[in-house]
Amino acid sequence: MSAEITESQGTTAVKDSGGATVAVAVADAPVMEFAEAVALGLEKFGVVLGWAPGRDGNLAPAFARSAEQASALAFGPSAVFNPARYVRDHTPCAVVAKPCDTRSLVQMMSENMLDRDEVFVIGLRCPGVADMKKVVERYGWGARVEQVGPDWLVNGDKADKADLLDARCRACLRREPVIADVVVGEPVTPPAEAERFTGLPESMAERGAFWEAEFGKCIRCYACRNACPLCYCQDVCVAQARQPHWLTDEATPAENWMWQMIRMAHLAGRCTQCGECNRACPVDIRLDLLTQELGDTARELFDYEAGLDPGQKAPFVTYDKERDEWPIR
Amino acid sequence: MPLIAEHKKTHTKEKPTIVAFLCNWCSYAGADMAGTSRFKQPADLRIIRVPCSGRLDWLLIAKTFKEGADGVLVSGCHPGDCHYTEGNFHARRKLEALKRYLPLFGIEEGRFEYTWVSASEGKRWSEVVSGFTEQIHELGVRKAG
Amino acid sequence: MADQVSAGVPHNTPVEAELTFLAADKLVAWLAALAAREGDLLVPDRQAGTFVPWTGGEPDLAKMTATSAKGIVLPQHETFLSYAYDDDGKVAVTPRVADTPTTVFGIRLCDARGIRCIDQTFGENGPSGADPNYTVRRNLATFVAVACTPADVDAACFCATFGPADDFGVADVVVHPVDGGYVVRPLTEKGLAAAAVAPVDTGATVPEPPLPSQGTAIDIEGIEQKLLAHFDDDELWSDVTEHCLSCGACSFVCPTCYCFSIADEARGSECGDRLRSWDSCGFACYSKEASGHNPRGRNAQRFRNRVNHKFAYYPELYNLESCVGCGRCVRACPAAVDIRDMVEAVMRRPAPTKDGAKAEVTA
């Protein structure tokens, strides 16, 4: 996995398939302090999407429209939310974005959902964020996670950062934003290996039982869909349509599997593995195993990673006559 | 899907439910030719005709499995010979990807396949059907769920 | 002790019964006895986030499940009638109702209070009279609630806002964890029947159970009037709801939310079902009309409706908030929306001035 990432470690201009530069190269983007970057974004577009402390002191999504509100914006291990999800309803705007969030922005650009010039990207160099569900499990609801120097503290006490690091961050080698107008933060050394999401049973029979149990939990709240920065349809989603009527509202394992197949089908070649669907699920269904599969298939079949090049066409809207030869019966 | 529900009512453990989506111009004609030429082929496989393999939403295939099918086969025109020029080029990518997604959920490799059969390939069609049906018989009827 | 009789649901006759003591090592035996009765026995499964059939062993009675117990009486989906062509070619309609008695062991008191809220609408005194499917399930269900200890309460709980610790809602039995076991408190006829099969220690002195633990209350004094006064305060509502994703997570995990959608599903060409399934006022299309007009097209409008329903409209109709302070919505929300933030924003918002000018945002 490391080989494909090297080229986008913040040193190359983001070019489209024609070779033209369509985005500011991160290497060319000025590096500045967080507050300065936010002030610049606020001045440019009047609103900055980011995170600010919420009720329990952890960060929550925030929309800063004044200097006072902007001064509350911050970054830290609890900045788990993907602000790209909110960008499409707030353009033109500035957005503070982790590397994974910048991939969502690029994917939106490649789909013409976002124009490059209607977003000011404050790209963060990111050491990863916390698995807040694990924090709650270990320390209880409201436990405050913050970064002080190189350490992560929970309720003021030093915590095991490696243990609390979100699995989606351990699966990611990016520590630099993919696209940025300005860059914030010290360079972070990426890990040598990306971890995989584990837990899928080996045998087919066990897999059937595994997903029967997972999808048995689903209550069809559609938090996964609504948290996804690329699910633009939201309520007019085909899953809730009468024509075509792919599935009913009955939250049975079979119907719920069909629901996730719709998500996989509609995100194939587009999903950037930002992990928000997995985090959003109130009953902790292993959606990370599905998004991992989407990424694996795009890479193995088409040598493609979503959200890196705004000019690149997603694999399922195009084809390559010579390349696409796979063995058939 | 009424087709599968009905089929499951009348067929037992020994008879898996096998569904094939055939494109109208090549594969369906090829299957037709196999019939008129009296090529021997098992009757387990039920055919659904679509205008083009490119029309296939992979959700159609997913739903077919969800309703209880034990095997799904897709057949279209050979790439380059699509009646609609490029339908099967798009289909090829989607179907190859779907082949990888299904085992994630415990639907064994071999239960879903796609192939290309032209209108004149009646013999080939009967071989495809025989081979695929045998394969599904070996894999057996899927457990519920 | 709060009144356990739910308005218009005429089956949970309250009883005054003696408390008994069940030793901790006898809990499984009680469950076995309950399981031996007709019907199902469900226990909490924190992994699944809901109540599942008991398959033996010690139940997990710590904390609450991610989803609530309302699914026992108002399931996520329920077929309530079926239709089919009969031999004469006419359409025969068959009502469908549940028929399995269900004992649910290990609900929390917030679950029990939540069902009391839903009883108001779905019971006899509700706007449409007693809902037949709900009433049947309600009659068939026996709720054994476990009182919370301090370890079961977390910072998302705020149940003290809505009533005292000894408000047992519509629980049929309350089980209080104490040293060495549990104090069993039957509250209704059904509860007596469930407690009767418990291998209680008849010789033991029954310790006085502590009051159940509660989550910290928030101030909602006068919230009903304040909400109505701030109905048109667009700035207030837009501001506090901007990060809501309009999914259904909060409504679906909530013990008091009961909105449903109805759909007909053909099951072939000759027959089908009419079913209802959970709906959420948070969904963008919740109020969308056939004409295409959507009176609550903006997130702010939908969330205002949600808060108003819980804290203004329900109290006006039934003298009861449609919120029990369990905090499930807070824990479930992927976007860090906390209903307490909204309520507090309304509480501290200065009243609109007489000439209609909007008040300044204070915090």
Short mmCIF file of C-alpha atoms in Angstrom, two decimals, chain C:
data_model
loop_
_atom_site.label_atom_id
_atom_site.label_comp_id
_atom_site.label_asym_id
_atom_site.label_seq_id
_atom_site.Cartn_x
_atom_site.Cartn_y
_atom_site.Cartn_z
CA MET C 1 -44.82 6.39 44.38
CA ALA C 2 -45.87 7.64 40.98
CA ASP C 3 -49.05 6.40 39.42
CA GLN C 4 -48.28 3.45 37.21
CA VAL C 5 -51.60 3.23 35.46
CA SER C 6 -51.16 4.34 31.92
CA ALA C 7 -54.01 6.38 30.57
CA GLY C 8 -56.45 4.18 28.77
CA VAL C 9 -54.37 1.04 28.63
CA PRO C 10 -56.62 -0.97 30.90
CA HIS C 11 -54.56 -4.00 31.71
CA ASN C 12 -51.78 -3.03 34.04
CA THR C 13 -53.78 -3.01 37.20
CA PRO C 14 -51.49 -1.63 39.87
CA VAL C 15 -50.97 -3.62 43.02
CA GLU C 16 -49.52 -2.94 46.40
CA ALA C 17 -47.19 -5.85 46.95
CA GLU C 18 -44.52 -6.78 49.41
CA LEU C 19 -40.90 -6.46 48.47
CA THR C 20 -38.87 -9.65 48.39
CA PHE C 21 -35.18 -10.46 48.22
CA LEU C 22 -33.58 -12.54 45.49
CA ALA C 23 -30.02 -13.74 46.05
CA ALA C 24 -27.62 -12.88 43.24
CA ASP C 25 -26.91 -16.52 42.44
CA LYS C 26 -30.63 -17.15 41.95
CA LEU C 27 -31.06 -14.65 39.13
CA VAL C 28 -30.46 -17.20 36.39
CA ALA C 29 -32.98 -19.55 37.98
CA TRP C 30 -35.57 -16.78 37.88
CA LEU C 31 -34.85 -16.22 34.21
CA ALA C 32 -35.21 -19.94 33.55
CA ALA C 33 -38.59 -19.89 35.30
CA LEU C 34 -39.68 -16.89 33.26
CA ALA C 35 -38.47 -18.56 30.07
CA ALA C 36 -40.53 -21.62 30.94
CA ARG C 37 -43.69 -19.55 30.85
CA GLU C 38 -45.63 -19.21 27.64
CA GLY C 39 -44.01 -16.85 25.17
CA ASP C 40 -40.61 -15.20 24.88
CA LEU C 41 -38.12 -13.94 27.38
CA LEU C 42 -35.88 -11.10 26.20
CA VAL C 43 -32.79 -9.71 27.88
CA PRO C 44 -30.48 -6.80 27.00
CA ASP C 45 -27.67 -7.42 24.51
CA ARG C 46 -25.31 -4.49 24.50
CA GLN C 47 -23.48 -5.75 21.40
CA ALA C 48 -26.70 -5.83 19.44
CA GLY C 49 -27.92 -2.64 21.13
CA THR C 50 -31.34 -4.13 21.81
CA PHE C 51 -33.24 -6.91 23.58
CA VAL C 52 -32.74 -10.45 22.37
CA PRO C 53 -34.10 -13.87 23.35
CA TRP C 54 -32.43 -15.20 26.47
CA THR C 55 -30.29 -18.24 25.71
CA GLY C 56 -29.02 -18.93 29.20
CA GLY C 57 -26.41 -17.46 31.47
CA GLU C 58 -26.14 -14.24 33.44
CA PRO C 59 -27.85 -11.32 31.76
CA ASP C 60 -25.95 -8.09 31.18
CA LEU C 61 -27.85 -5.65 33.38
CA ALA C 62 -25.33 -2.82 33.39
CA LYS C 63 -26.26 0.46 31.68
CA MET C 64 -28.83 0.86 28.99
CA THR C 65 -29.06 -0.60 25.49
CA ALA C 66 -28.29 1.73 22.58
CA THR C 67 -31.88 1.41 21.36
CA SER C 68 -34.81 1.49 23.77
CA ALA C 69 -37.46 -1.01 24.82
CA LYS C 70 -40.17 0.73 22.80
CA GLY C 71 -39.54 -1.83 20.04
CA ILE C 72 -41.39 -4.37 22.18
CA VAL C 73 -44.67 -2.53 21.83
CA LEU C 74 -43.96 -0.53 18.71
CA PRO C 75 -41.59 -2.61 16.58
CA GLN C 76 -39.45 -1.09 13.84
CA HIS C 77 -41.78 -2.68 11.35
CA GLU C 78 -45.08 -4.42 11.79
CA THR C 79 -47.49 -5.88 9.30
CA PHE C 80 -50.92 -4.98 10.53
CA LEU C 81 -52.99 -6.32 7.72
CA SER C 82 -52.60 -8.65 4.80
CA TYR C 83 -54.58 -8.76 1.62
CA ALA C 84 -55.01 -11.51 -0.93
CA TYR C 85 -57.35 -12.54 -3.68
CA ASP C 86 -59.61 -15.29 -2.46
CA ASP C 87 -60.97 -18.04 -4.70
CA ASP C 88 -63.83 -15.85 -5.88
CA GLY C 89 -61.45 -13.20 -7.07
CA LYS C 90 -62.40 -10.83 -4.28
CA VAL C 91 -59.84 -9.18 -2.08
CA ALA C 92 -59.77 -10.61 1.42
CA VAL C 93 -58.23 -8.42 4.08
CA THR C 94 -56.89 -10.06 7.20
CA PRO C 95 -55.86 -7.97 10.20
CA ARG C 96 -52.63 -9.10 11.78
CA VAL C 97 -51.87 -8.75 15.45
CA ALA C 98 -49.14 -10.13 17.66
CA ASP C 99 -49.98 -13.14 19.78
CA THR C 100 -46.86 -13.97 21.73
CA PRO C 101 -46.55 -12.99 25.37
CA THR C 102 -43.20 -11.34 25.91
CA THR C 103 -41.34 -10.80 29.13
CA VAL C 104 -38.57 -8.23 28.84
CA PHE C 105 -36.09 -8.49 31.64
CA GLY C 106 -33.64 -5.66 32.18
CA ILE C 107 -35.23 -2.54 30.75
CA ARG C 108 -34.27 0.67 32.51
CA LEU C 109 -36.65 3.02 34.29
CA CYS C 110 -36.25 5.47 31.42
CA ASP C 111 -37.59 2.76 29.11
CA ALA C 112 -40.55 2.27 31.44
CA ARG C 113 -41.26 6.00 31.53
CA GLY C 114 -40.89 6.17 27.77
CA ILE C 115 -43.57 3.59 27.20
CA ARG C 116 -45.85 5.58 29.46
CA CYS C 117 -45.37 8.51 27.08
CA ILE C 118 -46.30 6.42 24.07
CA ASP C 119 -49.31 5.03 25.94
CA GLN C 120 -50.83 8.51 25.89
CA THR C 121 -51.11 8.54 22.12
CA PHE C 122 -51.67 4.88 21.39
CA GLY C 123 -53.96 4.11 24.31
CA GLU C 124 -57.71 4.55 24.64
CA ASN C 125 -57.43 8.22 25.46
CA GLY C 126 -55.24 8.91 22.49
CA PRO C 127 -56.50 11.00 19.60
CA SER C 128 -57.57 7.95 17.55
CA GLY C 129 -58.59 5.68 20.38
CA ALA C 130 -56.63 2.59 21.29
CA ASP C 131 -54.30 1.41 18.57
CA PRO C 132 -55.17 -2.29 18.22
CA ASN C 133 -51.70 -3.56 17.42
CA TYR C 134 -50.01 -1.51 20.10
CA THR C 135 -52.61 -2.45 22.70
CA VAL C 136 -52.23 -6.15 22.03
CA ARG C 137 -48.45 -6.00 22.33
CA ARG C 138 -48.74 -3.84 25.41
CA ASN C 139 -51.09 -6.34 27.03
CA LEU C 140 -48.83 -9.25 26.13
CA ALA C 141 -45.67 -7.61 27.46
CA THR C 142 -44.35 -7.90 30.99
CA PHE C 143 -41.67 -5.35 31.77
CA VAL C 144 -39.10 -6.12 34.42
CA ALA C 145 -37.07 -2.98 34.95
CA VAL C 146 -33.69 -2.84 36.65
CA ALA C 147 -33.10 0.22 38.79
CA CYS C 148 -29.96 2.16 37.93
CA THR C 149 -27.00 2.20 40.25
CA PRO C 150 -24.44 5.04 40.08
CA ALA C 151 -22.34 2.93 37.69
CA ASP C 152 -25.21 2.75 35.22
CA VAL C 153 -25.63 6.51 34.89
CA ASP C 154 -23.37 8.61 32.67
CA ALA C 155 -23.02 12.24 31.65
CA ALA C 156 -25.51 11.88 28.82
CA CYS C 157 -28.29 10.92 31.24
CA PHE C 158 -30.52 13.74 32.46
CA CYS C 159 -33.58 11.83 33.64
CA ALA C 160 -33.86 13.78 36.92
CA THR C 161 -35.24 16.59 34.78
CA PHE C 162 -38.56 14.82 34.37
CA GLY C 163 -39.42 13.22 37.65
CA PRO C 164 -38.26 11.68 40.88
CA ALA C 165 -35.99 8.68 41.15
CA ASP C 166 -38.83 6.45 42.32
CA ASP C 167 -40.99 7.12 39.28
CA PHE C 168 -41.17 3.59 37.95
CA GLY C 169 -43.08 4.39 34.78
CA VAL C 170 -45.11 1.45 33.53
CA ALA C 171 -42.76 -1.20 34.83
CA ASP C 172 -44.54 -4.34 35.98
CA VAL C 173 -41.68 -5.26 38.28
CA VAL C 174 -38.72 -3.25 39.43
CA VAL C 175 -35.57 -5.08 40.41
CA HIS C 176 -33.24 -3.08 42.67
CA PRO C 177 -29.60 -4.24 42.80
CA VAL C 178 -28.47 -4.42 46.44
CA ASP C 179 -25.65 -6.15 48.30
CA GLY C 180 -25.78 -9.87 47.58
CA GLY C 181 -28.73 -9.76 45.24
CA TYR C 182 -31.85 -7.86 44.28
CA VAL C 183 -34.95 -6.45 45.89
CA VAL C 184 -37.95 -7.42 43.80
CA ARG C 185 -40.81 -4.94 43.66
CA PRO C 186 -43.95 -6.05 41.81
CA LEU C 187 -46.09 -3.14 40.69
CA THR C 188 -48.91 -4.66 38.63
CA GLU C 189 -50.88 -7.89 38.26
CA LYS C 190 -48.51 -8.97 35.52
CA GLY C 191 -45.62 -8.07 37.76
CA LEU C 192 -46.97 -10.24 40.55
CA ALA C 193 -47.17 -13.16 38.16
CA ALA C 194 -43.55 -12.65 37.09
CA ALA C 195 -42.33 -12.21 40.64
CA ALA C 196 -44.24 -15.31 41.73
CA VAL C 197 -41.84 -17.56 39.81
CA ALA C 198 -38.76 -15.93 41.26
CA PRO C 199 -36.87 -18.17 43.72
CA VAL C 200 -36.84 -15.43 46.35
CA ASP C 201 -35.47 -15.98 49.80
CA THR C 202 -38.66 -15.85 51.85
CA GLY C 203 -36.80 -15.98 55.15
CA ALA C 204 -34.47 -13.05 54.47
CA THR C 205 -35.02 -9.55 55.72
CA VAL C 206 -35.55 -7.40 52.71
CA PRO C 207 -33.12 -4.50 52.74
CA GLU C 208 -34.47 -1.06 51.94
CA PRO C 209 -33.37 -0.55 48.36
CA PRO C 210 -31.59 2.72 47.61
CA LEU C 211 -33.34 5.20 45.40
CA PRO C 212 -32.44 4.52 41.76
CA SER C 213 -29.62 6.72 40.51
CA GLN C 214 -30.48 9.46 38.09
CA GLY C 215 -28.74 11.69 35.58
CA THR C 216 -28.30 15.38 36.33
CA ALA C 217 -31.37 17.49 35.68
CA ILE C 218 -31.43 20.47 33.36
CA ASP C 219 -33.64 23.46 34.02
CA ILE C 220 -36.86 23.37 32.02
CA GLU C 221 -38.95 25.68 34.17
CA GLY C 222 -41.40 27.40 31.83
CA ILE C 223 -39.92 25.74 28.73
CA GLU C 224 -43.36 25.17 27.25
CA GLN C 225 -44.20 28.88 27.14
CA LYS C 226 -40.70 29.83 26.07
CA LEU C 227 -40.76 27.46 23.12
CA LEU C 228 -44.06 28.81 21.90
CA ALA C 229 -42.82 32.37 22.34
CA HIS C 230 -39.69 31.64 20.29
CA PHE C 231 -41.44 29.75 17.51
CA ASP C 232 -40.52 32.34 14.89
CA ASP C 233 -36.99 32.86 16.16
CA ASP C 234 -35.31 31.56 13.04
CA GLU C 235 -31.85 32.66 14.06
CA LEU C 236 -32.02 30.65 17.28
CA TRP C 237 -33.13 27.45 15.58
CA SER C 238 -30.79 27.73 12.59
CA ASP C 239 -27.84 28.33 14.83
CA VAL C 240 -28.23 25.36 17.16
CA THR C 241 -29.14 22.82 14.49
CA GLU C 242 -26.66 23.60 11.79
CA HIS C 243 -24.66 20.41 12.28
CA CYS C 244 -27.65 18.06 12.36
CA LEU C 245 -27.46 15.52 9.53
CA SER C 246 -31.24 14.90 9.35
CA CYS C 247 -30.87 11.17 9.84
CA GLY C 248 -33.19 9.17 12.05
CA ALA C 249 -30.74 8.00 14.67
CA CYS C 250 -32.10 10.15 17.53
CA SER C 251 -35.78 9.33 16.83
CA PHE C 252 -35.18 5.65 16.43
CA VAL C 253 -33.17 5.13 19.61
CA CYS C 254 -35.56 7.36 21.58
CA PRO C 255 -37.90 5.61 24.07
CA THR C 256 -40.71 8.09 23.39
CA CYS C 257 -40.62 8.81 19.65
CA TYR C 258 -43.43 6.96 17.89
CA CYS C 259 -43.96 8.45 14.44
CA PHE C 260 -44.50 5.87 11.77
CA SER C 261 -44.90 5.56 8.05
CA ILE C 262 -47.32 3.20 6.33
CA ALA C 263 -46.57 1.28 3.15
CA ASP C 264 -48.22 -1.42 1.12
CA GLU C 265 -45.88 -4.14 -0.01
CA ALA C 266 -46.91 -6.57 -2.70
CA ARG C 267 -45.61 -10.03 -1.93
CA GLY C 268 -46.30 -11.44 -5.34
CA SER C 269 -48.97 -10.55 -7.82
CA GLU C 270 -51.86 -11.85 -5.76
CA CYS C 271 -51.18 -10.75 -2.23
CA GLY C 272 -49.44 -8.29 -0.02
CA ASP C 273 -49.11 -6.65 3.33
CA ARG C 274 -49.79 -3.25 4.77
CA LEU C 275 -47.11 -2.42 7.25
CA ARG C 276 -45.98 0.43 9.37
CA SER C 277 -42.37 1.28 10.14
CA TRP C 278 -40.55 3.88 12.18
CA ASP C 279 -40.34 7.33 10.69
CA SER C 280 -38.40 10.34 11.90
CA CYS C 281 -39.38 13.99 11.93
CA GLY C 282 -35.70 14.61 11.31
CA PHE C 283 -35.84 13.24 7.78
CA ALA C 284 -36.02 15.98 5.19
CA CYS C 285 -39.01 14.38 3.48
CA TYR C 286 -40.94 13.76 6.68
CA SER C 287 -43.49 16.51 6.02
CA LYS C 288 -43.17 16.65 2.27
CA GLU C 289 -46.57 16.77 0.65
CA ALA C 290 -47.74 15.15 -2.56
CA SER C 291 -47.74 18.56 -4.23
CA GLY C 292 -44.02 18.79 -3.58
CA HIS C 293 -44.40 21.50 -0.95
CA ASN C 294 -42.40 20.84 2.17
CA PRO C 295 -43.45 22.91 5.20
CA ARG C 296 -40.34 21.79 7.07
CA GLY C 297 -37.80 21.82 4.30
CA ARG C 298 -35.10 23.31 6.46
CA ASN C 299 -33.29 21.50 9.19
CA ALA C 300 -34.02 24.31 11.63
CA GLN C 301 -37.76 23.88 11.14
CA ARG C 302 -37.58 20.14 11.66
CA PHE C 303 -35.57 20.40 14.83
CA ARG C 304 -37.81 23.12 16.20
CA ASN C 305 -40.68 20.71 15.65
CA ARG C 306 -38.85 17.94 17.44
CA VAL C 307 -38.08 20.00 20.52
CA ASN C 308 -41.51 21.60 20.56
CA HIS C 309 -43.21 18.21 20.36
CA LYS C 310 -41.24 16.90 23.30
CA PHE C 311 -41.25 19.97 25.51
CA ALA C 312 -44.33 21.98 24.52
CA TYR C 313 -47.01 20.10 22.57
CA TYR C 314 -46.97 16.88 24.58
CA PRO C 315 -47.08 18.68 27.94
CA GLU C 316 -49.97 20.73 26.62
CA LEU C 317 -51.92 17.62 25.60
CA TYR C 318 -50.97 15.12 28.27
CA ASN C 319 -49.22 17.05 31.02
CA LEU C 320 -46.13 14.99 30.30
CA GLU C 321 -42.90 15.79 28.43
CA SER C 322 -42.22 13.42 25.59
CA CYS C 323 -38.66 13.01 26.79
CA VAL C 324 -37.34 10.90 29.64
CA GLY C 325 -33.78 12.19 29.72
CA CYS C 326 -32.20 8.84 28.91
CA GLY C 327 -29.56 10.46 26.72
CA ARG C 328 -29.71 7.84 23.96
CA CYS C 329 -30.13 10.55 21.32
CA VAL C 330 -27.07 12.31 22.68
CA ARG C 331 -24.96 9.14 22.49
CA ALA C 332 -26.32 8.05 19.12
CA CYS C 333 -25.95 11.35 17.26
CA PRO C 334 -23.05 11.25 14.80
CA ALA C 335 -22.92 15.04 14.61
CA ALA C 336 -22.65 15.90 18.31
CA VAL C 337 -26.14 17.36 18.51
CA ASP C 338 -27.32 17.45 22.12
CA ILE C 339 -30.98 18.22 22.77
CA ARG C 340 -29.94 19.78 26.09
CA ASP C 341 -27.99 22.43 24.18
CA MET C 342 -31.14 23.38 22.36
CA VAL C 343 -33.34 23.44 25.40
CA GLU C 344 -30.78 25.55 27.25
CA ALA C 345 -30.45 27.91 24.31
CA VAL C 346 -34.20 28.46 24.43
CA MET C 347 -34.22 28.83 28.21
CA ARG C 348 -31.68 31.63 28.18
CA ARG C 349 -32.95 33.38 25.07
CA PRO C 350 -34.46 36.72 26.11
CA ALA C 351 -38.14 36.97 25.34
CA PRO C 352 -38.96 38.55 21.99
CA THR C 353 -39.56 42.28 22.47
CA LYS C 354 -43.06 43.67 22.22
CA ASP C 355 -42.53 45.40 18.93
CA GLY C 356 -41.52 42.10 17.34
CA ALA C 357 -37.82 42.85 17.00
CA LYS C 358 -35.61 39.80 17.45
CA ALA C 359 -33.69 39.61 20.71
CA GLU C 360 -29.89 39.51 20.77
CA VAL C 361 -28.21 36.14 21.00
CA THR C 362 -26.58 36.04 24.40
CA ALA C 363 -24.27 33.07 24.42
#
